[in-house]
């Protein structure tokens, strides 16, 4: 499996020669020693040296890339191990999911899933449920099977298009004593029964505490959800639930071959410092084969002490950072509503049924937040879904550039569910990057062609080809649980543009496999301003690799999502999935 070699005999080399063959799951060497990983092929994502078959690592960083022969200078000067376990496998840069919510994921992994699409996660396999009768039967069965009837029953995955309308009276018929919370597929909305309202401390006969809360229907949406989220979150984020929830999420991340995630909205559940401490406890140890980049969210439009005080607090978070739990000078802002809930703001002709989307942050408030953080040099990450939302964000960016020009500002648009080609040309001129959500197309395009947008606009969801044609750096993200935390699956959707029903949508917007690989490696690192450390296999960068059992550039594009992931290498240490 491994060979220990050196330029001269030394006692240390002799001892290591005896020890190294016993080490399989983790290879750890002295900082001045080299481990040379040989592979069937290495896809470097470096345009100067796109392919290699060996990579040398020391001290967690890449020392050399090429072939064993090309590394003769290094190998003659240092003790080294030649590790051949990957000789029939393919290495790519460690995969990156730059928009994921660890606490959201951990919360929902502690709920009962009833969803319109199948899921296959570690310890959780979910068959699809469609039709109102089938949904109600599944909900009744889950309630009956629930072990602790004293706890609120919380289920995630409901969507009206597939499951029909569900309101408070429907849930009251299932139980008037036990609180029931039905979490919509978007996460941006819940529906509760009367007992659920009582659990939330809300009198159903009193006036609604927020204009986005419909007490008769038991529905809390968008900012109205924040009224309910405190109680629901306290329940699901209790230590006895959050610790196993984060552990399960860690398994999901590892199985996806991911070595870096972006927590895009840190602080929104427990407060930033508490969330940092919890993630440091969960993921900060040497046994975690990925790093977390925390991006705090500016959710409050009128925070205590003003926006300046909020920015001061964000400035101080960087001092908390560790090697695995990073904090950069980033901030997340939110424009319009959820794509899964059809709350995104759409330009004319709008929605088929005439409803309007919602603003998570009114444009004037969004401008005020953006102006403060822009002036302090933060990189802005903006959640935006509809084309009207995108117009508002681009108008704000243009105003900021006029007021205070910045070079390489790298404002990153997140999701961008629907955009026009004209908007993308403008976005490119303004210097944006995009972190796109391709799974919207797979999950929603067929349904939204009939309900909401019409075929032409629904087929053009996630216009990633247009983004690349205009020279916009594009990455792909899961926003787990909006999509699986599986970068190869996201890449497969962007490459093939096939829906869950097998429909090819807007073939002109397909991208190449190579472009898709960039979007989950080097361009995903670019969006986090970490391309100097990760994203490609280049000397000096972190030794992060994802180990594949097939070559994504040689197989049929339709098979991209089916490539088995053998494991990962994180900063030079090997983590086989089968041994986790």
Coordinates of C-alpha atoms in Angstrom, one line a residue:
X1 CA 0.0 0.0 0.0
X2 CA 2.8 2.4 0.9
X3 CA 6.5 2.6 0.4
X4 CA 8.9 4.5 2.7
X5 CA 11.8 6.0 0.8
X6 CA 14.6 8.4 1.6
X7 CA 17.8 10.0 0.3
X8 CA 19.8 8.2 3.0
X9 CA 19.3 5.8 5.9
X10 CA 18.3 7.3 9.2
X11 CA 16.8 5.7 12.4
X12 CA 13.7 7.8 12.0
X13 CA 13.2 6.5 8.4
X14 CA 13.7 2.9 9.6
X15 CA 11.2 3.3 12.4
X16 CA 8.7 4.9 10.0
X17 CA 9.2 2.1 7.5
X18 CA 7.9 -0.3 10.1
X19 CA 5.0 1.9 11.1
X20 CA 3.6 3.2 7.8
X21 CA 2.2 -0.1 6.5
X22 CA 0.0 -0.3 9.5
X23 CA -1.6 3.0 8.8
X24 CA -4.6 3.1 6.4
X25 CA -7.4 5.4 7.5
X26 CA -5.2 8.3 8.3
X27 CA -1.7 9.1 7.1
X28 CA 0.1 11.6 9.3
X29 CA 3.8 12.5 8.7
X30 CA 6.2 15.0 10.1
X31 CA 5.9 18.4 8.6
X32 CA 9.3 18.0 6.8
X33 CA 8.4 14.6 5.4
X34 CA 6.4 14.0 2.2
X35 CA 3.5 11.8 1.3
X36 CA 3.2 11.2 -2.4
X37 CA -0.3 10.1 -3.4
X38 CA -0.4 8.3 -6.7
X39 CA -3.7 8.1 -8.6
X40 CA -5.1 6.8 -11.9
X41 CA -5.6 10.5 -12.7
X42 CA -5.7 13.8 -10.9
X43 CA -8.0 16.6 -12.2
X44 CA -6.3 19.6 -10.8
X45 CA -8.7 22.4 -12.0
X46 CA -5.5 24.3 -12.8
X47 CA -5.5 25.4 -16.5
X48 CA -1.7 25.3 -16.8
X49 CA -1.4 21.7 -15.5
X50 CA -4.9 20.2 -15.9
X51 CA -3.9 16.5 -15.3
X52 CA -1.4 14.7 -13.1
X53 CA -1.0 11.3 -11.6
X54 CA 0.9 12.2 -8.4
X55 CA 0.6 14.9 -5.7
X56 CA 3.1 15.4 -2.9
X57 CA 1.8 16.6 0.5
X58 CA 3.6 17.8 3.7
X59 CA 2.3 19.6 6.7
X60 CA -1.2 19.6 5.3
X61 CA -0.3 21.5 2.1
X62 CA 0.5 20.5 -1.4
X63 CA 4.2 20.5 -2.2
X64 CA 4.3 19.3 -5.8
X65 CA 1.9 18.1 -8.5
X66 CA 2.8 16.1 -11.6
X67 CA 4.3 12.6 -11.7
X68 CA 6.7 10.8 -9.3
X69 CA 9.4 11.4 -11.9
X70 CA 8.8 15.1 -12.0
X71 CA 9.1 15.3 -8.2
X72 CA 12.6 13.8 -8.2
X73 CA 14.2 16.9 -6.7
X74 CA 11.8 16.9 -3.7
X75 CA 12.0 13.1 -3.3
X76 CA 15.8 13.1 -3.3
X77 CA 16.0 15.7 -0.6
X78 CA 13.4 14.5 1.8
X79 CA 12.2 11.3 3.5
X80 CA 8.9 10.3 1.8
X81 CA 6.1 7.8 1.6
X82 CA 4.6 6.8 -1.7
X83 CA 1.0 5.9 -1.1
X84 CA -0.6 3.9 -3.9
X85 CA -4.0 3.3 -2.5
X86 CA -5.5 5.7 -5.1
X87 CA -3.8 4.2 -8.1
X88 CA -7.2 3.0 -9.5
X89 CA -9.0 6.1 -8.3
X90 CA -9.4 9.7 -9.4
X91 CA -8.6 12.8 -7.3
X92 CA -10.3 16.1 -7.8
X93 CA -10.0 19.2 -5.5
X94 CA -11.9 18.9 -2.3
X95 CA -15.6 19.6 -3.2
X96 CA -17.1 22.9 -1.8
X97 CA -20.7 23.7 -0.8
X98 CA -20.5 27.4 -0.1
X99 CA -24.1 27.8 1.0
X100 CA -25.4 25.4 3.6
X101 CA -27.1 25.9 6.9
X102 CA -25.7 23.5 9.6
X103 CA -28.3 24.4 12.2
X104 CA -31.2 24.3 9.8
X105 CA -30.0 21.0 8.5
X106 CA -29.6 19.6 12.0
X107 CA -33.0 20.9 13.1
X108 CA -34.8 19.3 10.2
X109 CA -32.9 16.0 10.5
X110 CA -34.7 15.8 13.9
X111 CA -38.1 16.0 12.3
X112 CA -40.3 13.5 10.4
X113 CA -40.0 13.9 6.6
X114 CA -42.9 13.7 4.3
X115 CA -41.8 15.0 0.9
X116 CA -42.9 15.1 -2.7
X117 CA -39.5 13.6 -3.8
X118 CA -37.4 10.7 -2.6
X119 CA -34.4 11.3 -0.3
X120 CA -31.5 9.0 0.5
X121 CA -29.4 10.2 3.4
X122 CA -27.4 8.4 6.1
X123 CA -29.9 6.8 8.4
X124 CA -32.8 8.3 6.5
X125 CA -34.6 7.0 3.4
X126 CA -37.8 8.8 2.4
X127 CA -40.2 7.6 -0.3
X128 CA -42.1 10.3 -2.2
X129 CA -45.6 11.2 -1.1
X130 CA -48.0 12.9 -3.6
X131 CA -51.6 13.7 -3.5
X132 CA -53.6 15.2 -0.6
X133 CA -55.1 12.0 0.6
X134 CA -51.7 10.2 0.6
X135 CA -50.2 13.1 2.5
X136 CA -52.9 13.1 5.2
X137 CA -52.6 9.4 5.6
X138 CA -48.8 9.6 5.9
X139 CA -49.2 12.4 8.4
X140 CA -51.7 10.4 10.5
X141 CA -49.4 7.3 10.4
X142 CA -46.4 9.4 11.5
X143 CA -48.4 10.8 14.4
X144 CA -49.5 7.4 15.5
X145 CA -45.9 6.0 15.2
X146 CA -44.3 8.9 17.1
X147 CA -43.0 7.6 20.4
X148 CA -43.2 10.6 22.6
X149 CA -46.8 12.0 22.4
X150 CA -45.9 14.7 24.9
X151 CA -43.6 16.4 22.5
X152 CA -44.8 18.6 19.6
X153 CA -45.0 16.7 16.3
X154 CA -42.9 18.4 13.6
X155 CA -42.8 17.3 10.0
X156 CA -40.9 18.8 7.1
X157 CA -41.4 18.7 3.3
X158 CA -45.0 19.7 2.7
X159 CA -45.7 21.5 -0.6
X160 CA -49.2 22.5 -1.6
X161 CA -48.6 21.8 -5.3
X162 CA -48.1 18.1 -4.6
X163 CA -49.9 17.7 -1.3
X164 CA -52.9 20.0 -1.6
X165 CA -54.0 22.7 0.8
X166 CA -53.4 22.1 4.5
X167 CA -54.6 24.5 7.1
X168 CA -55.1 24.8 10.9
X169 CA -58.6 23.2 10.8
X170 CA -57.2 20.2 8.9
X171 CA -54.5 19.7 11.5
X172 CA -57.0 20.1 14.3
X173 CA -58.9 17.1 12.9
X174 CA -55.8 15.1 13.5
X175 CA -55.2 16.3 17.0
X176 CA -56.6 19.0 19.2
X177 CA -54.3 18.2 22.1
X178 CA -50.8 17.6 20.6
X179 CA -49.1 20.6 18.9
X180 CA -48.5 19.8 15.2
X181 CA -46.1 21.8 13.1
X182 CA -46.1 21.2 9.3
X183 CA -42.9 22.8 7.9
X184 CA -43.2 23.8 4.2
X185 CA -40.5 22.4 1.8
X186 CA -38.9 25.9 1.6
X187 CA -38.3 26.2 5.4
X188 CA -39.7 29.7 5.0
X189 CA -43.3 28.7 6.2
X190 CA -45.0 26.6 8.8
X191 CA -48.6 25.6 9.4
X192 CA -49.7 24.7 13.0
X193 CA -52.9 23.5 14.6
X194 CA -54.7 25.2 17.5
X195 CA -52.6 23.3 20.1
X196 CA -49.6 24.5 18.1
X197 CA -50.6 28.1 18.5
X198 CA -51.0 27.6 22.2
X199 CA -47.5 26.0 22.3
X200 CA -46.2 29.1 20.6
X201 CA -47.9 31.3 23.1
X202 CA -50.3 32.8 20.7
X203 CA -54.0 33.3 21.4
X204 CA -56.0 32.3 18.2
X205 CA -58.7 34.8 19.1
X206 CA -56.4 37.7 19.3
X207 CA -55.2 40.0 16.5
X208 CA -52.4 38.5 14.4
X209 CA -49.0 39.5 15.8
X210 CA -47.6 40.0 12.3
X211 CA -49.0 40.7 8.8
X212 CA -47.4 37.6 7.5
X213 CA -49.2 35.4 10.0
X214 CA -52.7 34.0 9.1
X215 CA -54.1 32.7 12.4
X216 CA -57.2 31.3 10.8
X217 CA -55.1 29.1 8.6
X218 CA -52.3 28.6 11.2
X219 CA -49.8 29.8 8.7
X220 CA -46.6 31.7 9.5
X221 CA -44.6 32.8 6.4
X222 CA -41.3 34.6 5.7
X223 CA -40.8 37.2 8.5
X224 CA -43.9 36.0 10.2
X225 CA -42.0 32.7 10.7
X226 CA -39.6 34.5 13.0
X227 CA -42.4 34.8 15.5
X228 CA -42.7 31.1 15.7
X229 CA -39.1 30.1 15.1
X230 CA -38.0 31.1 18.6
X231 CA -40.1 28.4 20.3
X232 CA -39.6 25.8 17.5
X233 CA -35.9 26.4 17.4
X234 CA -35.5 26.2 21.2
X235 CA -37.2 22.8 21.0
X236 CA -35.2 21.4 18.1
X237 CA -31.9 23.0 19.1
X238 CA -32.0 21.7 22.7
X239 CA -28.6 20.0 23.5
X240 CA -30.1 16.5 23.4
X241 CA -31.3 17.1 19.8
X242 CA -28.7 19.5 18.3
X243 CA -25.7 17.4 19.1
X244 CA -26.9 14.2 17.3
X245 CA -28.4 16.4 14.6
X246 CA -25.1 18.0 13.8
X247 CA -23.4 14.6 14.0
X248 CA -25.9 13.3 11.3
X249 CA -25.3 16.4 9.3
X250 CA -21.5 15.8 9.5
X251 CA -22.2 12.3 8.0
X252 CA -24.2 13.9 5.1
X253 CA -21.3 16.3 4.4
X254 CA -18.7 13.6 4.4
X255 CA -20.8 11.3 2.1
X256 CA -21.1 14.2 -0.4
X257 CA -17.3 14.4 -0.6
X258 CA -17.3 17.9 0.7
X259 CA -14.2 19.4 2.4
X260 CA -15.4 23.0 2.9
X261 CA -18.9 24.4 3.6
X262 CA -20.1 27.9 3.9
X263 CA -22.6 28.5 6.8
X264 CA -24.4 31.2 4.9
X265 CA -26.4 32.9 7.6
X266 CA -24.6 32.1 10.9
X267 CA -26.1 33.6 14.0
X268 CA -29.7 33.4 12.9
X269 CA -30.7 30.6 15.3
X270 CA -28.7 30.8 18.6
X271 CA -26.8 34.0 18.1
X272 CA -23.4 34.1 16.4
X273 CA -21.1 33.4 19.4
X274 CA -23.2 30.6 20.6
X275 CA -23.4 29.0 17.2
X276 CA -19.7 29.4 16.8
X277 CA -19.1 27.6 20.1
X278 CA -21.5 24.8 19.2
X279 CA -19.9 24.2 15.8
X280 CA -16.5 24.4 17.3
X281 CA -17.5 21.6 19.7
X282 CA -19.1 19.6 16.9
X283 CA -16.7 20.1 14.0
X284 CA -13.6 21.7 15.4
X285 CA -11.7 18.5 16.3
X286 CA -9.0 16.8 14.4
X287 CA -11.4 14.0 13.4
X288 CA -13.6 16.3 11.2
X289 CA -12.6 16.1 7.5
X290 CA -14.0 19.5 6.5
X291 CA -13.9 23.2 7.5
X292 CA -16.8 25.6 8.1
X293 CA -16.7 29.2 6.9
X294 CA -19.2 31.2 9.0
X295 CA -21.0 34.1 7.2
X296 CA -23.1 36.1 9.6
X297 CA -26.6 37.2 8.5
X298 CA -27.8 40.8 8.9
X299 CA -31.5 39.9 9.4
X300 CA -32.7 42.8 11.5
X301 CA -33.5 45.9 9.4
X302 CA -33.5 48.1 12.5
X303 CA -31.2 46.5 15.0
X304 CA -30.7 47.7 18.5
X305 CA -28.0 50.4 18.5
X306 CA -28.4 50.9 14.7
X307 CA -26.8 49.3 11.7
X308 CA -23.4 50.7 12.7
X309 CA -23.5 48.8 16.0
X310 CA -24.4 45.6 14.1
X311 CA -21.5 46.0 11.8
X312 CA -19.2 46.6 14.7
X313 CA -20.3 43.3 16.2
X314 CA -19.7 41.6 12.9
X315 CA -16.2 43.1 12.7
X316 CA -15.4 41.5 16.0
X317 CA -16.4 38.0 15.1
X318 CA -13.2 37.3 13.1
X319 CA -11.3 37.1 16.4
X320 CA -13.1 33.8 17.2
X321 CA -11.8 32.0 14.1
X322 CA -10.0 28.7 14.4
X323 CA -8.4 26.6 11.6
X324 CA -11.6 24.5 11.0
X325 CA -14.2 27.1 12.0
X326 CA -13.4 30.2 9.9
X327 CA -14.8 33.7 10.1
X328 CA -14.1 36.1 7.3
X329 CA -15.3 39.6 6.5
X330 CA -18.5 38.5 4.9
X331 CA -22.1 39.4 5.5
X332 CA -25.3 37.8 4.2
X333 CA -28.3 40.0 3.3
X334 CA -31.7 38.9 2.1
X335 CA -33.8 40.4 -0.7
X336 CA -37.0 38.5 -1.7
X337 CA -38.8 35.4 -0.6
X338 CA -38.4 31.7 -1.0
X339 CA -38.4 30.0 -4.4
X340 CA -39.9 26.7 -3.1
X341 CA -42.8 28.7 -1.6
X342 CA -43.3 31.0 -4.7
X343 CA -42.6 34.0 -2.6
X344 CA -39.9 35.3 -4.9
X345 CA -40.7 38.7 -6.4
X346 CA -41.4 38.4 -10.1
X347 CA -41.5 41.1 -12.7
X348 CA -44.4 41.3 -15.2
X349 CA -46.2 39.1 -16.1
X350 CA -45.9 37.9 -12.6
X351 CA -47.6 34.7 -11.4
X352 CA -50.3 32.9 -13.2
X353 CA -52.7 33.2 -10.3
X354 CA -51.9 36.9 -9.8
X355 CA -50.4 36.6 -6.3
X356 CA -47.4 38.7 -5.4
X357 CA -44.2 37.5 -3.9
X358 CA -42.7 38.9 -0.7
X359 CA -39.7 40.9 0.4
X360 CA -37.6 39.5 3.2
X361 CA -36.0 43.0 3.3
X362 CA -37.7 45.9 1.7
X363 CA -35.4 47.5 -0.9
X364 CA -34.9 50.7 1.0
X365 CA -33.9 48.8 4.1
X366 CA -31.7 46.5 2.1
X367 CA -29.9 49.5 0.7
X368 CA -29.2 50.9 4.2
X369 CA -27.8 47.6 5.4
X370 CA -25.7 47.1 2.2
X371 CA -24.3 50.6 2.3
X372 CA -23.0 50.2 5.9
X373 CA -21.2 46.9 5.2
X374 CA -20.0 48.0 1.8
X375 CA -18.4 51.1 3.3
X376 CA -16.5 48.9 5.8
X377 CA -15.2 46.6 3.1
X378 CA -17.2 43.5 3.8
X379 CA -18.0 41.1 0.9
X380 CA -21.8 41.1 0.5
X381 CA -23.7 37.8 -0.1
X382 CA -27.3 38.4 -1.1
X383 CA -30.1 35.9 -1.1
X384 CA -32.2 36.7 -4.2
X385 CA -34.6 34.5 -6.1
X386 CA -37.0 36.3 -8.5
X387 CA -36.2 38.7 -11.4
X388 CA -37.8 41.6 -9.6
X389 CA -35.7 40.9 -6.6
X390 CA -32.6 40.7 -8.8
X391 CA -33.4 44.1 -10.3
X392 CA -33.6 45.6 -6.8
X393 CA -30.2 44.1 -5.8
X394 CA -28.5 45.2 -9.0
X395 CA -29.9 48.7 -8.6
X396 CA -28.4 48.8 -5.0
X397 CA -25.1 47.6 -6.3
X398 CA -25.0 50.2 -9.0
X399 CA -25.7 52.9 -6.4
X400 CA -23.0 51.6 -4.1
X401 CA -20.5 51.6 -6.9
X402 CA -21.4 55.2 -7.8
X403 CA -21.1 56.3 -4.2
X404 CA -17.9 54.4 -3.3
X405 CA -16.2 52.4 -6.0
X406 CA -14.6 49.1 -5.0
X407 CA -12.2 46.9 -7.0
X408 CA -12.9 43.2 -6.7
X409 CA -15.9 43.6 -4.5
X410 CA -17.1 40.2 -5.4
X411 CA -20.8 40.7 -4.3
X412 CA -22.2 37.3 -4.6
X413 CA -25.8 36.6 -5.6
X414 CA -27.1 33.5 -4.0
X415 CA -29.8 31.2 -5.5
X416 CA -30.9 33.4 -8.5
X417 CA -33.8 31.1 -9.3
X418 CA -35.1 33.2 -12.2
X419 CA -33.2 35.8 -14.1
X420 CA -33.2 37.2 -17.7
X421 CA -30.3 37.3 -20.1
X422 CA -30.5 41.1 -20.0
X423 CA -30.1 41.1 -16.2
X424 CA -27.2 38.8 -16.4
X425 CA -25.4 41.1 -18.9
X426 CA -25.9 43.9 -16.4
X427 CA -24.8 41.8 -13.5
X428 CA -21.6 40.9 -15.3
X429 CA -20.9 44.6 -16.0
X430 CA -21.3 45.3 -12.3
X431 CA -18.8 42.6 -11.3
X432 CA -20.9 40.1 -9.4
X433 CA -20.4 36.4 -8.7
X434 CA -23.2 33.9 -8.5
X435 CA -23.7 31.0 -6.1
X436 CA -26.5 29.2 -8.0
X437 CA -29.1 26.7 -6.9
X438 CA -29.6 24.3 -9.8
X439 CA -31.9 21.9 -7.8
X440 CA -34.8 24.4 -8.3
X441 CA -34.9 23.2 -11.9
X442 CA -34.9 19.5 -11.0
X443 CA -37.5 19.7 -8.3
X444 CA -39.8 22.5 -9.5
X445 CA -39.7 23.2 -13.2
X446 CA -42.4 20.8 -14.3
X447 CA -44.7 21.9 -11.5
X448 CA -44.0 25.6 -12.0
X449 CA -44.7 25.3 -15.7
X450 CA -48.3 24.6 -14.7
X451 CA -48.6 26.4 -11.4
X452 CA -47.0 29.8 -11.1
X453 CA -44.7 30.7 -13.9
X454 CA -45.7 29.1 -17.2
X455 CA -43.6 26.8 -19.3
X456 CA -41.2 29.3 -20.8
X457 CA -40.0 30.9 -17.6
X458 CA -40.2 27.6 -15.6
X459 CA -37.9 26.0 -18.2
X460 CA -35.4 28.8 -17.7
X461 CA -35.1 28.4 -13.9
X462 CA -31.4 28.5 -12.9
X463 CA -30.1 30.1 -16.1
X464 CA -26.5 29.0 -15.4
X465 CA -25.5 28.8 -19.0
X466 CA -26.3 32.4 -19.4
X467 CA -24.3 33.4 -16.4
X468 CA -21.2 31.7 -17.8
X469 CA -21.8 33.1 -21.3
X470 CA -21.6 36.6 -19.7
X471 CA -18.4 35.8 -17.9
X472 CA -19.9 35.6 -14.4
X473 CA -18.0 33.3 -11.9
X474 CA -20.6 30.7 -10.9
X475 CA -20.6 28.2 -8.1
X476 CA -23.3 25.7 -7.1
X477 CA -24.7 25.1 -3.6
X478 CA -27.2 22.9 -1.9
X479 CA -28.7 25.2 0.7
X480 CA -29.3 21.9 2.4
X481 CA -32.1 20.8 2.9
X482 CA -33.3 22.6 -0.2
X483 CA -31.2 20.2 -2.1
X484 CA -29.0 17.3 -1.2
X485 CA -25.5 18.2 0.1
X486 CA -24.1 16.4 -2.9
X487 CA -22.0 18.6 -5.2
X488 CA -21.9 16.0 -7.9
X489 CA -25.7 15.8 -8.0
X490 CA -25.9 19.6 -8.3
X491 CA -23.3 19.5 -11.1
X492 CA -25.3 16.8 -12.8
X493 CA -28.4 19.0 -12.8
X494 CA -26.5 22.0 -14.3
X495 CA -25.0 19.8 -17.0
X496 CA -28.1 17.9 -18.0
X497 CA -31.0 20.2 -17.0
X498 CA -33.3 17.2 -16.5
X499 CA -36.2 17.5 -14.0
X500 CA -37.4 14.9 -11.5
X501 CA -39.9 13.8 -14.2
X502 CA -37.1 13.4 -16.8
X503 CA -38.0 16.6 -18.8
X504 CA -35.2 18.4 -20.6
X505 CA -35.6 22.1 -19.9
X506 CA -33.9 24.9 -21.9
X507 CA -31.1 22.8 -23.4
X508 CA -29.2 26.0 -24.3
X509 CA -28.6 26.6 -20.6
X510 CA -26.7 23.4 -20.1
X511 CA -23.1 23.7 -19.1
X512 CA -20.1 21.4 -19.7
X513 CA -18.9 18.9 -17.1
X514 CA -15.7 20.9 -16.8
X515 CA -17.6 24.1 -16.1
X516 CA -19.7 22.2 -13.5
X517 CA -16.6 20.9 -11.8
X518 CA -15.2 24.4 -11.6
X519 CA -18.5 25.5 -10.0
X520 CA -18.0 23.0 -7.1
X521 CA -14.3 23.6 -6.7
X522 CA -12.3 26.6 -7.7
X523 CA -15.2 28.9 -8.4
X524 CA -16.9 27.9 -5.2
X525 CA -13.7 28.9 -3.4
X526 CA -13.7 32.2 -5.3
X527 CA -17.1 33.1 -3.9
X528 CA -15.7 32.6 -0.4
X529 CA -12.6 34.5 -1.2
X530 CA -10.5 31.4 -0.5
X531 CA -9.1 30.5 -3.9
X532 CA -5.6 31.1 -2.6
X533 CA -6.1 28.2 -0.2
X534 CA -8.5 25.7 -1.7
X535 CA -10.4 24.8 -4.9
X536 CA -7.6 23.5 -7.1
X537 CA -4.7 21.0 -6.7
X538 CA -1.7 23.4 -6.9
X539 CA 1.5 23.7 -4.9
X540 CA 1.1 25.7 -1.8
X541 CA -2.7 25.1 -1.3
X542 CA -4.3 23.0 1.3
X543 CA -4.1 19.3 0.6
X544 CA -7.9 18.8 0.2
X545 CA -9.0 16.2 -2.3
X546 CA -12.2 14.3 -3.1
X547 CA -11.5 10.7 -4.2
X548 CA -13.8 9.4 -7.0
X549 CA -14.2 5.9 -8.4
X550 CA -14.7 7.2 -12.0
X551 CA -13.4 10.1 -14.0
X552 CA -16.1 12.7 -14.4
X553 CA -14.5 14.0 -17.6
X554 CA -14.5 10.6 -19.3
X555 CA -17.9 9.1 -18.4
X556 CA -21.2 10.1 -20.0
X557 CA -22.5 13.4 -18.5
X558 CA -25.8 11.6 -17.6
X559 CA -23.8 9.5 -15.1
X560 CA -22.1 12.3 -13.3
X561 CA -24.3 12.1 -10.1
X562 CA -23.8 8.3 -9.9
X563 CA -20.0 8.4 -9.5
X564 CA -19.2 6.6 -6.2
X565 CA -17.2 8.7 -3.8
X566 CA -14.5 6.7 -2.1
X567 CA -13.7 9.3 0.5
X568 CA -11.7 12.5 1.0
X569 CA -8.3 13.8 1.9
X570 CA -8.4 16.8 4.2
X571 CA -5.2 18.7 4.7
X572 CA -3.2 15.6 3.8
X573 CA -5.1 13.1 6.0
X574 CA -7.1 10.4 4.4
X575 CA -10.8 9.7 5.4
X576 CA -12.4 6.8 3.6
X577 CA -16.2 7.0 3.7
X578 CA -16.4 3.3 4.4
X579 CA -14.5 3.8 7.6
X580 CA -16.5 6.7 9.0

